[in-house]
Coordinates of C-alpha atoms in Angstrom, one line a residue:
Chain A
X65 CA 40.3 19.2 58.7
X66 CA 39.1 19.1 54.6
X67 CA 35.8 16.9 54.2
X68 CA 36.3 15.0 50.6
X69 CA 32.9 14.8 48.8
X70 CA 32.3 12.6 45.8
X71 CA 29.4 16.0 44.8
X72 CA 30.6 17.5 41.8
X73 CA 31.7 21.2 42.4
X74 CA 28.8 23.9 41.1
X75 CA 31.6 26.5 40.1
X76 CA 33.6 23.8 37.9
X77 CA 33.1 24.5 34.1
X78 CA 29.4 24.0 33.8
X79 CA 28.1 21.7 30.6
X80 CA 25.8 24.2 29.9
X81 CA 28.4 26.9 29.6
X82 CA 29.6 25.5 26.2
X83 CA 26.2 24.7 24.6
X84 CA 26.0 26.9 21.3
X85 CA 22.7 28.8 21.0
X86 CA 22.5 28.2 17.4
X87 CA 22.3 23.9 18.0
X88 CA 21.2 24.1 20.9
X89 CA 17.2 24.5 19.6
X90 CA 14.9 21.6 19.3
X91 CA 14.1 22.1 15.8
X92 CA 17.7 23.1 14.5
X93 CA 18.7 19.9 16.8
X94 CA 16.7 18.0 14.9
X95 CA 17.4 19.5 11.2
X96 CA 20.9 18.6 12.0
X97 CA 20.1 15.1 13.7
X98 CA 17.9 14.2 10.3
X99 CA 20.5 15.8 7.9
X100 CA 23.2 13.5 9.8
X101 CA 21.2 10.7 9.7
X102 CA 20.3 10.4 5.7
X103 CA 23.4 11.8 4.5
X104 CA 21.6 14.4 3.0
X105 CA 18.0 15.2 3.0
X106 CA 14.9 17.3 1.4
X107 CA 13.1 20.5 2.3
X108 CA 9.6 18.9 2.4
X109 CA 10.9 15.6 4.5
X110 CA 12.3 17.9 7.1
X111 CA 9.4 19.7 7.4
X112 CA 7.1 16.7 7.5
X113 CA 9.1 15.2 10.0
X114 CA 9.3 19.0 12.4
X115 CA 6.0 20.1 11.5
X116 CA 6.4 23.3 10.6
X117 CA 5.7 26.0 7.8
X118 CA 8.0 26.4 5.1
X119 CA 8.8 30.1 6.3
X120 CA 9.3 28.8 10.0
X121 CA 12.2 25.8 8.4
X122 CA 13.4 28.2 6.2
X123 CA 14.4 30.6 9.1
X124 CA 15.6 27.9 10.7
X125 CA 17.9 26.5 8.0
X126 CA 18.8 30.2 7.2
X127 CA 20.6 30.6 11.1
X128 CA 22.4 27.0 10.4
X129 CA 23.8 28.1 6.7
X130 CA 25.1 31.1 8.3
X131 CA 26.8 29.5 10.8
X132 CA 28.2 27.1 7.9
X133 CA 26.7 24.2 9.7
X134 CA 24.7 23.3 6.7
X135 CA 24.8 23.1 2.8
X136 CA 21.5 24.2 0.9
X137 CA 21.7 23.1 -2.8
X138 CA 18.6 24.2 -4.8
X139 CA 17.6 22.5 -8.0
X140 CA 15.2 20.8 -10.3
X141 CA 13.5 17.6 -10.7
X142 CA 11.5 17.6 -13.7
X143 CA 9.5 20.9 -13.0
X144 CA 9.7 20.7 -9.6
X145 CA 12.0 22.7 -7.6
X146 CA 13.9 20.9 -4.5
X147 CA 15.8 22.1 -1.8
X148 CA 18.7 19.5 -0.5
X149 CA 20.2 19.8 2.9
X150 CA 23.7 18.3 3.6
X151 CA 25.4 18.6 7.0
X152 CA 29.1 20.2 6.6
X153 CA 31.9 19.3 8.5
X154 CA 31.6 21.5 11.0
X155 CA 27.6 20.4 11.2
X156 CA 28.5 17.3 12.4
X157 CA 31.3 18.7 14.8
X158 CA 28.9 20.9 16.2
X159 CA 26.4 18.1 16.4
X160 CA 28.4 15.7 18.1
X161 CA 29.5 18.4 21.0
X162 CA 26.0 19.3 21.5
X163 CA 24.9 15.5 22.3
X164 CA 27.6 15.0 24.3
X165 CA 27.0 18.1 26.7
X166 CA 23.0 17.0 26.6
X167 CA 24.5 13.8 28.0
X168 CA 27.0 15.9 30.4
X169 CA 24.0 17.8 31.8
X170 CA 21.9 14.6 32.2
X171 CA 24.8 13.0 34.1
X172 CA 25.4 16.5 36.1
X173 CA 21.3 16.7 37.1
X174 CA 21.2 13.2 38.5
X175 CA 24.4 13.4 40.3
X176 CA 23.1 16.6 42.2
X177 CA 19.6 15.6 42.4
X178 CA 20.6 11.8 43.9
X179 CA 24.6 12.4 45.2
X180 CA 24.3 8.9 46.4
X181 CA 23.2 7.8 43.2
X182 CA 25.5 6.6 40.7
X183 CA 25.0 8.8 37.1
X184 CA 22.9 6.2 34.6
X185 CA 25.1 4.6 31.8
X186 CA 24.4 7.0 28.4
X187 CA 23.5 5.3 25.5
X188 CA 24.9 6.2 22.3
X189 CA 22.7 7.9 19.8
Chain B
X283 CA 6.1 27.1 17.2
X284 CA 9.1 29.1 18.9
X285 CA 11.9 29.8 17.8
X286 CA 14.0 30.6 21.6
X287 CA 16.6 28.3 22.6
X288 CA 15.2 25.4 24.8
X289 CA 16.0 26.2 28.4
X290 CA 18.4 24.2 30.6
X291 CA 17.2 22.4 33.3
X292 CA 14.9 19.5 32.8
X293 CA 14.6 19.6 28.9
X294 CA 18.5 17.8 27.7
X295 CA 16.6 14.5 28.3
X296 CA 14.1 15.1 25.8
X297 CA 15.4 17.3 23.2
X298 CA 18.1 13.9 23.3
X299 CA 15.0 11.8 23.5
X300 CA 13.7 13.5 20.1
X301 CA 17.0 13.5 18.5
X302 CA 17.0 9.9 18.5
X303 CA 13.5 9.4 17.8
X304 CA 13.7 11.4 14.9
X305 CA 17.0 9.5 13.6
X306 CA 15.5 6.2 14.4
X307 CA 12.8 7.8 12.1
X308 CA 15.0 8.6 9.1
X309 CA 16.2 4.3 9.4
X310 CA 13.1 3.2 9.5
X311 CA 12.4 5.7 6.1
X312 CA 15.4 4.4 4.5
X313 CA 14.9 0.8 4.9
X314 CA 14.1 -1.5 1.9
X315 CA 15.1 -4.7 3.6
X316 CA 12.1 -6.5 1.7
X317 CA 13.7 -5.5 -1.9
X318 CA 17.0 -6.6 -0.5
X319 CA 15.7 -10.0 0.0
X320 CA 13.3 -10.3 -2.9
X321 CA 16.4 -9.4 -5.3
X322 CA 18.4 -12.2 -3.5
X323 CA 15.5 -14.7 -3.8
X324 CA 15.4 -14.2 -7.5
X325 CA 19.8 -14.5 -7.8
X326 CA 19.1 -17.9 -6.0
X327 CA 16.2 -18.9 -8.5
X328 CA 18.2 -18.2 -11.1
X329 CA 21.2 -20.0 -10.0
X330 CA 19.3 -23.1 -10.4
X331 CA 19.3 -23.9 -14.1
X332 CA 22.9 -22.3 -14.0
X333 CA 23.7 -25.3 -11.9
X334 CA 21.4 -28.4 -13.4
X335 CA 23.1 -27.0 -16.8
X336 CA 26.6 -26.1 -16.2
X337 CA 27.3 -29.1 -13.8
X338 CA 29.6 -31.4 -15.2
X339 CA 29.1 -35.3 -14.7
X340 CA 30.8 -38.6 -15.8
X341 CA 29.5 -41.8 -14.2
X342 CA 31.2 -44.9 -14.3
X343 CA 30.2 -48.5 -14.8
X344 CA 29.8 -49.6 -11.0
X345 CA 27.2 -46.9 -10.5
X346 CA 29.6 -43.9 -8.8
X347 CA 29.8 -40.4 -10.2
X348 CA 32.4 -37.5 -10.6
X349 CA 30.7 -34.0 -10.9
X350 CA 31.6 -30.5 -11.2
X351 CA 29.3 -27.4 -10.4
X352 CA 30.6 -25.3 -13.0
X353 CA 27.7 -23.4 -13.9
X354 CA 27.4 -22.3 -10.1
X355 CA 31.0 -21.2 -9.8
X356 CA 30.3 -19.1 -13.2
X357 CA 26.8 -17.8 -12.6
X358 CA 27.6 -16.8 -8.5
X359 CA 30.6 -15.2 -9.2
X360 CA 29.3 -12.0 -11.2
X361 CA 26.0 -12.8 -10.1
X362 CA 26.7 -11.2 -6.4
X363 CA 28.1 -8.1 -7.1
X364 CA 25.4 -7.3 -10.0
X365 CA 22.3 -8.3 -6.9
X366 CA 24.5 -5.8 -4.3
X367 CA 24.4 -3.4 -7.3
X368 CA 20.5 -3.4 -8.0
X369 CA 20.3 -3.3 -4.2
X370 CA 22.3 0.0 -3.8
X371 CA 20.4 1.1 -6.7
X372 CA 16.8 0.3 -5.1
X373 CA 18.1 2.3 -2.1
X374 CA 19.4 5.3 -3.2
X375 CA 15.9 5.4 -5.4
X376 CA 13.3 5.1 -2.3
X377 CA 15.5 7.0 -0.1
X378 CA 15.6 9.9 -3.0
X379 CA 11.9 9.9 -3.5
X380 CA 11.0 10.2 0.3
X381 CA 13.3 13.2 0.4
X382 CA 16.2 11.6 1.5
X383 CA 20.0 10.0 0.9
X384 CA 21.4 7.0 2.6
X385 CA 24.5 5.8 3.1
X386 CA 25.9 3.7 0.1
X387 CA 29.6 3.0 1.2
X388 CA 28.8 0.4 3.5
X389 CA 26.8 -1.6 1.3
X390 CA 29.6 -1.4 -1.5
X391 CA 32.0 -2.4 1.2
X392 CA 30.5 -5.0 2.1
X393 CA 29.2 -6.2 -1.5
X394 CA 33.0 -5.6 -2.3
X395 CA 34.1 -8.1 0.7
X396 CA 31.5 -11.0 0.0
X397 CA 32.3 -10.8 -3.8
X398 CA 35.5 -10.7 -3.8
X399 CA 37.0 -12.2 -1.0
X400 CA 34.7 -15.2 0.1
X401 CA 34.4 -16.8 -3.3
X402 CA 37.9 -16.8 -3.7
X403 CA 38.0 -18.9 -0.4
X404 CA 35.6 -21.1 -2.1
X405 CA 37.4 -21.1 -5.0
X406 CA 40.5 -22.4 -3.1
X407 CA 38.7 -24.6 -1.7
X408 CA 37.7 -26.4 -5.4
X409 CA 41.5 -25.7 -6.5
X410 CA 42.7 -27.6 -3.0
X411 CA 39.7 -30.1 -3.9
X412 CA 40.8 -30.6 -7.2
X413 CA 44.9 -31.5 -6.6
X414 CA 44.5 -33.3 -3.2
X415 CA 42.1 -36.5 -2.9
X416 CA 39.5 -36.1 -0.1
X417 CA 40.2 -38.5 3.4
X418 CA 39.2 -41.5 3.5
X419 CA 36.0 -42.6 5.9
X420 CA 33.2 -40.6 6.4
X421 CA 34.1 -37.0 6.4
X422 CA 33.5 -34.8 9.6
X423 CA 30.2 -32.8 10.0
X424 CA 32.0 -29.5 10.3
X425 CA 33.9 -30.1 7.4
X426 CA 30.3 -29.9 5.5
X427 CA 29.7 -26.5 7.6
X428 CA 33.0 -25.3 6.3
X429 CA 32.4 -26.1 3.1
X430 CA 28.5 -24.5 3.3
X431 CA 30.4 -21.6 4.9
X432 CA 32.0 -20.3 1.7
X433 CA 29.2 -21.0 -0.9
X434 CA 27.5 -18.2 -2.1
X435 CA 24.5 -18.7 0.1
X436 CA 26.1 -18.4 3.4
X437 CA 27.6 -14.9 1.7
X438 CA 24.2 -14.0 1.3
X439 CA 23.6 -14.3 4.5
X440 CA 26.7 -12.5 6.1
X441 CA 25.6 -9.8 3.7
X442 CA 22.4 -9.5 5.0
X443 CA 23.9 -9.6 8.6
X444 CA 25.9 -6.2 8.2
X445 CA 23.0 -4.8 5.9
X446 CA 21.0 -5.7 9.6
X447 CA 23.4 -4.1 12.0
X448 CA 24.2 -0.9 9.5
X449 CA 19.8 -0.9 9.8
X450 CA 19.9 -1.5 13.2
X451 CA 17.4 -3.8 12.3
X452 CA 16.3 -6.3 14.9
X453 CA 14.0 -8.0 12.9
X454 CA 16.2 -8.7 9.6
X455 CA 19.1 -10.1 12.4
X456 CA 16.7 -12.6 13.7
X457 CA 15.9 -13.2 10.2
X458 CA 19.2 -13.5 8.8
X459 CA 20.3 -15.8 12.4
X460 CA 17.6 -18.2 11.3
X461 CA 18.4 -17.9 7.9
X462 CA 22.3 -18.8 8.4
X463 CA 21.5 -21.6 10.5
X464 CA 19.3 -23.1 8.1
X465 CA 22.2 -23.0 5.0
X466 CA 25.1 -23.6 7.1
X467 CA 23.5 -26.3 9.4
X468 CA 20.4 -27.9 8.0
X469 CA 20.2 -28.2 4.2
X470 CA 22.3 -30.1 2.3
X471 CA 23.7 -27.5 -0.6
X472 CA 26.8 -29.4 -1.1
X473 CA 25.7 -33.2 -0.7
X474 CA 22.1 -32.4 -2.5
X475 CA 18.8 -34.0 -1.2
X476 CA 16.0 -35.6 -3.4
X477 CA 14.7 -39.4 -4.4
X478 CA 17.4 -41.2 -6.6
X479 CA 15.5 -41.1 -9.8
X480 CA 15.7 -37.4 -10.1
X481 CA 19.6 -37.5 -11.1
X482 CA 22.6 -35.8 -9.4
X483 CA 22.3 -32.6 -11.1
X484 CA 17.8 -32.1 -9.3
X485 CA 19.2 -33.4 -6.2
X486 CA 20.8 -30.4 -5.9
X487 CA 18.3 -28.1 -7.0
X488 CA 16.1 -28.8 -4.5
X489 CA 18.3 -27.3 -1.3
X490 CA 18.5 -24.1 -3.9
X491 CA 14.9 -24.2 -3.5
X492 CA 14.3 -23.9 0.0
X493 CA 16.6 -21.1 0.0
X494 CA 14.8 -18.9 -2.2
X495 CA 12.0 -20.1 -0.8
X496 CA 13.3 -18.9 2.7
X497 CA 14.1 -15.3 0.8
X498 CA 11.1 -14.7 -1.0
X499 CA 8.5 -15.5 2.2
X500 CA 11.1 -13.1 4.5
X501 CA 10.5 -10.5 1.3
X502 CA 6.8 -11.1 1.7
X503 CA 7.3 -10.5 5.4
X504 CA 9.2 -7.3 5.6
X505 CA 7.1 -6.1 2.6
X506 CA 4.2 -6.8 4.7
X507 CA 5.4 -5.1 8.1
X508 CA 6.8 -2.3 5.7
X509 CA 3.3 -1.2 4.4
X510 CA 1.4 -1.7 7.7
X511 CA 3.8 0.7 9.1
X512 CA 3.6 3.2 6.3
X513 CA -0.6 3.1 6.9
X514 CA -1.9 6.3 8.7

């Protein structure tokens, strides 16, 4: 006789399996999240908004730009130099699959911590 | 402050918590809803001598009057689009000094859609108005709604609706909600209000009035809950 289960299969494809290392980082997370959200957004306000040192956000940006996620475009106002950060195409590709295996793996923990539980509604970002 | 990939297990629930946060963040930066409102305010003041001027009136001998608002159909018509402009304008300012961009298409889009296709409803309307005499007997009250509907108040305040859900702005839609039912429902824009001895054309400057009165104290507002929030 085969029991049926409802419980999700550990061995299927695992969300975590397809998170990307280089988005999956709280602070590149949120450079990305930020850059998505204004369209296109400063040096400074990003690291206002992270709290970090310049040469900490400009590692940072530096692993995104390689991996094409981001645009840097350095120029001047007035005197004053200014560093703007725009999301490319494949920024907000890669952003997009990132929240929706966050909300996979949400889904996945509360199934297999409650399997009698039904998974909680995600809300859109 | 580390630069190692979060671990699994525990932490997707907050580095999606902090995502949002920090995008709910860069709204709440790019917001300039009082601006919005105080620029509007000012288009509606202005539209007042516009109206007391431009409207056209010939009474005849047993006391009745025919009148045409001219001067509002002339003034409201590039009026709009030049308020949505200064708007997009005082946005893509603030949001550039505090670091940051914003979107602009919606707000053209929906500048675009209240300038260019509600007036010419209105418009229609007057055309319809002009060639066609009016029923007889007391006209229905939603026929006055209608009528508020497509006059260039009630655009104001579907603009200010989408510029609320684009926000995600809770407040401004309570605002704008109130505001809507006050011009579509309550004050009499296209019948006027006011003692008989001001005249046809300050009877309906006074409805005018209350709505940029309505704008300007919802600019002081959101100005007000703007700079508490910006306060360390």
């Amino acid at each position: 006789m085969t029991a049926v289960t409802d419980a999700p299969d550990p061995d299927a494809a695992h969300p975590a399996n397809g998170l990307d290392d280089v988005v999956h980082q709280r602070v590149r997370l949120g450079i990305l999240t930020i850059a998505h959200e204004a369209r296109r957004v400063e040096f400074g306000y990003l690291r206002t908004q992270l709290e970090l040192t310049a040469g900490n956000l400009s590692k940072h940006l530096s692993v995104l730009e390689e991996a094409a996620l981001i645009d840097v475009e350095k120029g001047y106002e007035g005197k004053r130099g200014r560093t703007w950060i725009t999301l490319t195409g494949a920024g907000r590709t890669a952003l997009a699959a990132e929240i929706d295996r966050l909300k996979q793996l949400i889904s996945r923990v509360e199934t297999v911590s409650h399997p009698d539980a039904s998974p909680h509604p995600t809300e859109d970002r | 402050m580390t630069t190692d990939s979060v671990p699994i297990g525990g932490d997707p629930r907050r580095l999606l918590s902090d995502a949002r946060a920090l995008a709910r963040r860069v709204r709440l930066d790019q917001r300039l809803t009082w601006v919005a409102l105080l620029v509007l305010a000012v288009t509606t003041l202005v539209a007042i001598p516009f109206d007391v001027v431009g409207m056209w009136v010939r009474c005849h001998p047993d006391g009745s009057c025919e009148f045409a608002r001219n001067g509002m159909l002339f003034y409201w018509i590039p009026a709009l689009p030049i308020a949505y402009a200064v708007i997009a304008v005082s946005y893509l300012r603030a949001a550039r000094a505090r670091g940051l961009g914003t979107h602009i298409r919606p707000y053209a889009i929906t500048g675009a859609v209240t300038t260019v296709v509600l007036p010419a409803a209105w418009v229609g309307l007057r055309l319809y108005l002009a060639h066609h005499a009016v029923p007889e007997g007391p006209l229905p009250y939603w026929w006055f709604a209608l009528d508020r509907l497509v006059m260039p108040w009630s655009m104001i305040g579907i603009a200010l609706l989408v510029l609320a859900w684009l926000e995600r702005n809770v407040a401004l839609l309570l605002f704008t909600v109130v505001y809507l039912a006050l011009v579509v429902l309550v004050l009499p824009l296209n019948t006027g209000y006011g003692p008989p001895q001001w005249g046809l054309r300050w009877n309906y400057a006074l409805p005018q009035l209350a709505v940029a009165a309505v704008l300007l104290l919802g600019a002081a507002g959101f100005r007000a809950a703007a700079r508490r929030r910006r306060q360390p």
